CSV table of C-alpha atoms and ligand atoms in Angstrom, one decimal:
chain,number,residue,atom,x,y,z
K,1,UNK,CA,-18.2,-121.5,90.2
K,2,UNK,CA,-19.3,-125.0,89.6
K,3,UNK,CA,-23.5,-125.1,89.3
K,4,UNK,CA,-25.2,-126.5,92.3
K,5,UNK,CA,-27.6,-129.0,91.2
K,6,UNK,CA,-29.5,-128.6,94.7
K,7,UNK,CA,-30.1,-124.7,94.9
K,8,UNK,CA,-33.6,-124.0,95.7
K,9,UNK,CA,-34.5,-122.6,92.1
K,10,UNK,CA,-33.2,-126.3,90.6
K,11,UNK,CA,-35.5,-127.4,93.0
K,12,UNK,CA,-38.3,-125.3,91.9
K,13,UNK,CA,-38.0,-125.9,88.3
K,14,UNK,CA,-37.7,-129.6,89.0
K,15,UNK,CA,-41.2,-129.4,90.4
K,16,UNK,CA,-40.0,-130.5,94.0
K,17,UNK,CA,-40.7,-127.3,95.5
K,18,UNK,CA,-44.0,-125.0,94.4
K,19,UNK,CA,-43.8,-121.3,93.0
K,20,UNK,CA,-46.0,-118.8,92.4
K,21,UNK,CA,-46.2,-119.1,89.0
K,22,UNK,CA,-46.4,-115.9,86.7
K,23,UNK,CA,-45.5,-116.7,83.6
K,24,UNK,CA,-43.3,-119.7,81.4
K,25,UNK,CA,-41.9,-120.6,77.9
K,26,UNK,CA,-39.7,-123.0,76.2
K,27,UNK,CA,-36.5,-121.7,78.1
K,28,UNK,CA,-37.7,-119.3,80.9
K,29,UNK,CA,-39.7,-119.7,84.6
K,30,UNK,CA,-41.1,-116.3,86.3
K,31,UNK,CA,-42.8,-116.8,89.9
K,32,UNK,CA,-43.4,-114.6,92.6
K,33,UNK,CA,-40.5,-113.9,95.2
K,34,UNK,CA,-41.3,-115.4,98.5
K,35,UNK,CA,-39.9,-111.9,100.5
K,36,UNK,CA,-40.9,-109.3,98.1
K,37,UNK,CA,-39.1,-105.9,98.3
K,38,UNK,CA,-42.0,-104.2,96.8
K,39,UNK,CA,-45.6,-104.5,96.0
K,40,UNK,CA,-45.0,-106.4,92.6
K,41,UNK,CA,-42.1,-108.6,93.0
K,42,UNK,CA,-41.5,-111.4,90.5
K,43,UNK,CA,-38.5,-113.6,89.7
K,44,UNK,CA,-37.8,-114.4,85.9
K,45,UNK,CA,-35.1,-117.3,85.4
K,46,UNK,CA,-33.5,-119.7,83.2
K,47,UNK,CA,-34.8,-123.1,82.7
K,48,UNK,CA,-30.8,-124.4,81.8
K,49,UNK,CA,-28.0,-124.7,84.8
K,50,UNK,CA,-26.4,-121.2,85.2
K,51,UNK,CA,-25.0,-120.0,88.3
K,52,UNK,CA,-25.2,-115.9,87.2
K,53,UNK,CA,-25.3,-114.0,84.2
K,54,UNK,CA,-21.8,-114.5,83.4
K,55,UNK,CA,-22.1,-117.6,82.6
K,56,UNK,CA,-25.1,-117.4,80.7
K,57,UNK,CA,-23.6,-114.9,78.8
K,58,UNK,CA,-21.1,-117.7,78.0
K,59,UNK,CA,-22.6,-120.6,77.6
K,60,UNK,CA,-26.0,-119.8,76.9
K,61,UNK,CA,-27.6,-120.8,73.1
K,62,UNK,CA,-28.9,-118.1,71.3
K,63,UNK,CA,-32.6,-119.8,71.8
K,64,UNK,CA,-32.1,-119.7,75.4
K,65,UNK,CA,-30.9,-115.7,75.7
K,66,UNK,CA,-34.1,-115.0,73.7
K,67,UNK,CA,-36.5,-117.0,75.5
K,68,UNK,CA,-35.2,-115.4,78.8
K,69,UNK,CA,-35.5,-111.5,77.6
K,70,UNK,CA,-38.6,-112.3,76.0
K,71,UNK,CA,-39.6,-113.7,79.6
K,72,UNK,CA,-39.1,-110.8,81.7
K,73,UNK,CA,-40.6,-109.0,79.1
K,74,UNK,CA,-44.3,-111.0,78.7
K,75,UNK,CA,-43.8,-111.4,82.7
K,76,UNK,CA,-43.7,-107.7,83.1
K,77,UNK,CA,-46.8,-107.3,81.1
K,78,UNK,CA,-48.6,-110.2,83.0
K,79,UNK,CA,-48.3,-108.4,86.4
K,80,UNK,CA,-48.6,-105.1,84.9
K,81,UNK,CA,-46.3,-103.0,85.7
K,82,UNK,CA,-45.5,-101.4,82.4
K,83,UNK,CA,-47.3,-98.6,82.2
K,84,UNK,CA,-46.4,-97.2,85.7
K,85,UNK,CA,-42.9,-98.5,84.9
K,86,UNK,CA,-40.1,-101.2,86.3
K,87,UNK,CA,-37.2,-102.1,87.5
K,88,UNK,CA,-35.2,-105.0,86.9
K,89,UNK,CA,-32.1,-106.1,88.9
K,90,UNK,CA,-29.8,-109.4,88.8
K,91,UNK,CA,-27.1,-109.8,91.6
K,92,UNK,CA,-23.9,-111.5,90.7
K,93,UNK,CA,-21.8,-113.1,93.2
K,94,UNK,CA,-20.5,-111.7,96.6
K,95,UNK,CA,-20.4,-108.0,96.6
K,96,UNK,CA,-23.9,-108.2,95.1
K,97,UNK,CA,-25.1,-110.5,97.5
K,98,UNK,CA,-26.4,-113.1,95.4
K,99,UNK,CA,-28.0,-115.7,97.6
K,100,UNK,CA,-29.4,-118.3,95.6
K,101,UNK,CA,-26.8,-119.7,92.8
K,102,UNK,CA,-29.2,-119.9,89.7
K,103,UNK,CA,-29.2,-117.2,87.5
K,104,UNK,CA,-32.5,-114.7,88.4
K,105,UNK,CA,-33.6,-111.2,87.1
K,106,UNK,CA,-35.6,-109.6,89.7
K,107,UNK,CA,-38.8,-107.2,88.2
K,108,UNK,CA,-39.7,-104.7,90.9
K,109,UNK,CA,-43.3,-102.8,90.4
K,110,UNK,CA,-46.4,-101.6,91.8
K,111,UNK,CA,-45.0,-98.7,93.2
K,112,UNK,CA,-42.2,-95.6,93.2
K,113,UNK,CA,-39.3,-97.1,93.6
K,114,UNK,CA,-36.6,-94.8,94.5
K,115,UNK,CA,-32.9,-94.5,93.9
K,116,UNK,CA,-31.4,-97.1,91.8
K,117,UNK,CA,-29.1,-98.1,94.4
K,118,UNK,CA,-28.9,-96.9,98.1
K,119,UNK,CA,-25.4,-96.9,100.6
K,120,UNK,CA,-24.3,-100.2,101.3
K,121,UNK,CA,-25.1,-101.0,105.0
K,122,UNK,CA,-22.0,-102.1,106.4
R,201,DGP,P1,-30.7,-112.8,95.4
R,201,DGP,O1,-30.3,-112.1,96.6
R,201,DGP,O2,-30.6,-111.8,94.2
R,201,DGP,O3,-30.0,-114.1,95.1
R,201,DGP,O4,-32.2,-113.1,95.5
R,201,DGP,C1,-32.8,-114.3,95.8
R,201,DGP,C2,-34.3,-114.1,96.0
R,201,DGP,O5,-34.9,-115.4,96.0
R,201,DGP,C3,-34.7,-113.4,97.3
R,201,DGP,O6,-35.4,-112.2,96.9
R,201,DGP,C4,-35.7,-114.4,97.9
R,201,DGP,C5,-36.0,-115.4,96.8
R,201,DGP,N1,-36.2,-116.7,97.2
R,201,DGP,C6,-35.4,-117.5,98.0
R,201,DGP,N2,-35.9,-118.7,98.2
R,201,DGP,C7,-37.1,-118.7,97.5
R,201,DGP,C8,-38.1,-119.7,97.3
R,201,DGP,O7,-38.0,-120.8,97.8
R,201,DGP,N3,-39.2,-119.4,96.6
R,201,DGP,C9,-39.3,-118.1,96.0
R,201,DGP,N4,-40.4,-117.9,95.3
R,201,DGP,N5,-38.4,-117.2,96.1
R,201,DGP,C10,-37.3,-117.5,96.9
């Protein structure tokens, strides 16, 4: 899938739309979600054009795979969820339901979380 220069994260890391902003390096953006699914939840992406983790896995530089990890990891820490403990979750495509077409890791804190993954609802 060709990347969409006008998803709403492009947007967001072009400055033209404001985030919550938890945390940021060389190669990585983490800002609150704007619907969390539980008490902390914080979005950690790439700074470069990649639709989902496939194709960072591709096409990504070496500098840019370690900037992201080491984002979700400092981003983690900044909203404090790593003594009680996380979750972190990135949907690919259509059977995951990914809505917006930027690459995103979701971190999911604050509270007990439940089973990793519950039945599908339709
Ligand atoms: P996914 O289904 O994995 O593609 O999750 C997309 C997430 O992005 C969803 O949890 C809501 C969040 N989101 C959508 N638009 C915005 C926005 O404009 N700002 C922020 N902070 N989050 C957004």
């Amino acid at each position: 899938m060709a990347y969409d220069n006008d998803n709403i994260f492009a947007k967001i890391l072009r400055g033209e739309i404001p985030c919550d902003k938890i945390y940021e390096n060389d190669h990585a953006l983490a800002f609150r979600d704007i619907n969390p699914q539980a008490d902390i939840h914080v979005l950690v992406i790439p700074k470069g054009a990649y639709t989902n983790m496939t194709d960072f896995a591709a096409q990504a530089s070496d500098a840019e795979m370690a900037g992201f990890v080491r984002a979700v990891g400092e981003t983690a820490k900044a909203v404090g969820v790593t003594d009680d403990g996380y979750r972190i979750l990135a949907n690919n495509g259509a059977h995951a339901k990914q809505e917006v077409p930027h690459l995103h890791i979701h971190i999911f804190g604050g509270q007990p979380l439940g089973r990793m993954i519950k039945p599908p609802e339709n």
